[in-house]
């Protein structure tokens, strides 16, 4: 008896392209994270301290969590101390 190939079987030809895409995404993530880190100032540190106190986390942990957020979150934080938005 012969087995029918599964309709869900995937080709292995796309794996190298997938790996390269993953490497590119990781590089873009690291670059965006570094850009966000450079934009953090004293007013942000204060916000991180307040958040840390409320959440029971240390300053470094809060900063790392914020840095791992998408850029638009950091942009909103950056606007808040200046304009009270």
mmCIF file of C-alpha atoms in Angstrom:
data_model
loop_
_atom_site.group_PDB
_atom_site.id
_atom_site.type_symbol
_atom_site.label_atom_id
_atom_site.label_comp_id
_atom_site.label_asym_id
_atom_site.label_seq_id
_atom_site.Cartn_x
_atom_site.Cartn_y
_atom_site.Cartn_z
ATOM 1 C CA UNK A 1 0.000 0.000 0.000
ATOM 2 C CA UNK A 2 1.405 3.390 -0.945
ATOM 3 C CA UNK A 3 1.005 6.394 1.297
ATOM 4 C CA UNK A 4 -0.532 9.529 -0.079
ATOM 5 C CA UNK A 5 1.540 12.634 0.512
ATOM 6 C CA UNK A 6 -0.034 14.981 2.980
ATOM 7 C CA UNK A 7 -1.588 18.121 1.557
ATOM 8 C CA UNK A 8 0.080 19.952 4.439
ATOM 9 C CA UNK A 9 3.580 18.832 3.523
ATOM 10 C CA UNK A 10 5.907 21.783 3.082
ATOM 11 C CA UNK A 11 8.767 22.159 0.716
ATOM 12 C CA UNK A 12 12.192 22.642 2.264
ATOM 13 C CA UNK A 13 13.291 25.031 -0.488
ATOM 14 C CA UNK A 14 12.090 28.121 1.390
ATOM 15 C CA UNK A 15 14.055 27.423 4.588
ATOM 16 C CA UNK A 16 17.265 29.344 3.661
ATOM 17 C CA UNK A 17 15.193 32.365 2.634
ATOM 18 C CA UNK A 18 13.240 32.152 5.876
ATOM 19 C CA UNK A 19 16.461 32.081 7.913
ATOM 20 C CA UNK A 20 17.835 35.099 6.069
ATOM 21 C CA UNK A 21 14.605 36.973 6.642
ATOM 22 C CA UNK A 22 14.811 36.146 10.348
ATOM 23 C CA UNK A 23 18.389 37.456 10.502
ATOM 24 C CA UNK A 24 17.303 40.648 8.751
ATOM 25 C CA UNK A 25 14.401 41.108 11.157
ATOM 26 C CA UNK A 26 16.677 40.575 14.145
ATOM 27 C CA UNK A 27 19.145 43.141 12.792
ATOM 28 C CA UNK A 28 16.348 45.675 12.244
ATOM 29 C CA UNK A 29 15.050 44.995 15.764
ATOM 30 C CA UNK A 30 18.501 45.573 17.285
ATOM 31 C CA UNK A 31 18.941 48.782 15.297
ATOM 32 C CA UNK A 32 15.501 50.104 16.275
ATOM 33 C CA UNK A 33 16.187 49.218 19.921
ATOM 34 C CA UNK A 34 19.471 51.132 19.884
ATOM 35 C CA UNK A 35 17.722 54.121 18.288
ATOM 36 C CA UNK A 36 15.101 54.044 21.038
ATOM 37 C CA UNK A 37 17.822 53.808 23.700
ATOM 38 C CA UNK A 38 19.544 56.922 22.352
ATOM 39 C CA UNK A 39 16.298 58.920 22.646
ATOM 40 C CA UNK A 40 15.775 58.158 26.338
ATOM 41 C CA UNK A 41 16.489 61.168 28.548
ATOM 42 C CA UNK A 42 16.208 62.179 32.208
ATOM 43 C CA UNK A 43 12.448 62.702 32.043
ATOM 44 C CA UNK A 44 12.036 59.168 30.732
ATOM 45 C CA UNK A 45 14.198 57.826 33.545
ATOM 46 C CA UNK A 46 11.842 59.522 36.007
ATOM 47 C CA UNK A 47 8.829 57.877 34.353
ATOM 48 C CA UNK A 48 10.646 54.524 34.494
ATOM 49 C CA UNK A 49 11.293 55.047 38.226
ATOM 50 C CA UNK A 50 7.607 55.762 38.865
ATOM 51 C CA UNK A 51 6.578 52.739 36.805
ATOM 52 C CA UNK A 52 9.115 50.598 38.613
ATOM 53 C CA UNK A 53 7.785 51.641 42.007
ATOM 54 C CA UNK A 54 4.186 50.954 40.993
ATOM 55 C CA UNK A 55 5.024 47.605 39.361
ATOM 56 C CA UNK A 56 7.598 46.477 41.903
ATOM 57 C CA UNK A 57 10.399 46.376 39.309
ATOM 58 C CA UNK A 58 13.851 47.911 39.299
ATOM 59 C CA UNK A 59 14.792 50.751 36.941
ATOM 60 C CA UNK A 60 16.918 48.575 34.639
ATOM 61 C CA UNK A 61 14.100 46.056 34.151
ATOM 62 C CA UNK A 62 11.565 48.779 33.320
ATOM 63 C CA UNK A 63 13.985 50.382 30.851
ATOM 64 C CA UNK A 64 14.656 47.025 29.158
ATOM 65 C CA UNK A 65 10.923 46.346 28.861
ATOM 66 C CA UNK A 66 10.342 49.776 27.320
ATOM 67 C CA UNK A 67 13.251 49.346 24.907
ATOM 68 C CA UNK A 68 11.735 46.084 23.688
ATOM 69 C CA UNK A 69 8.431 47.817 22.888
ATOM 70 C CA UNK A 70 7.666 49.032 19.369
ATOM 71 C CA UNK A 71 8.981 52.502 18.544
ATOM 72 C CA UNK A 72 5.566 54.163 18.594
ATOM 73 C CA UNK A 73 5.264 53.465 22.346
ATOM 74 C CA UNK A 74 8.574 55.191 23.042
ATOM 75 C CA UNK A 75 7.532 58.108 20.812
ATOM 76 C CA UNK A 76 4.383 58.551 22.893
ATOM 77 C CA UNK A 77 6.453 58.529 26.079
ATOM 78 C CA UNK A 78 8.822 61.035 24.552
ATOM 79 C CA UNK A 79 5.934 63.405 23.824
ATOM 80 C CA UNK A 80 4.285 63.092 27.241
ATOM 81 C CA UNK A 81 6.792 64.989 29.462
ATOM 82 C CA UNK A 82 6.940 67.908 27.016
ATOM 83 C CA UNK A 83 3.350 68.436 26.027
ATOM 84 C CA UNK A 84 1.370 66.541 28.628
ATOM 85 C CA UNK A 85 -0.324 64.502 25.890
#
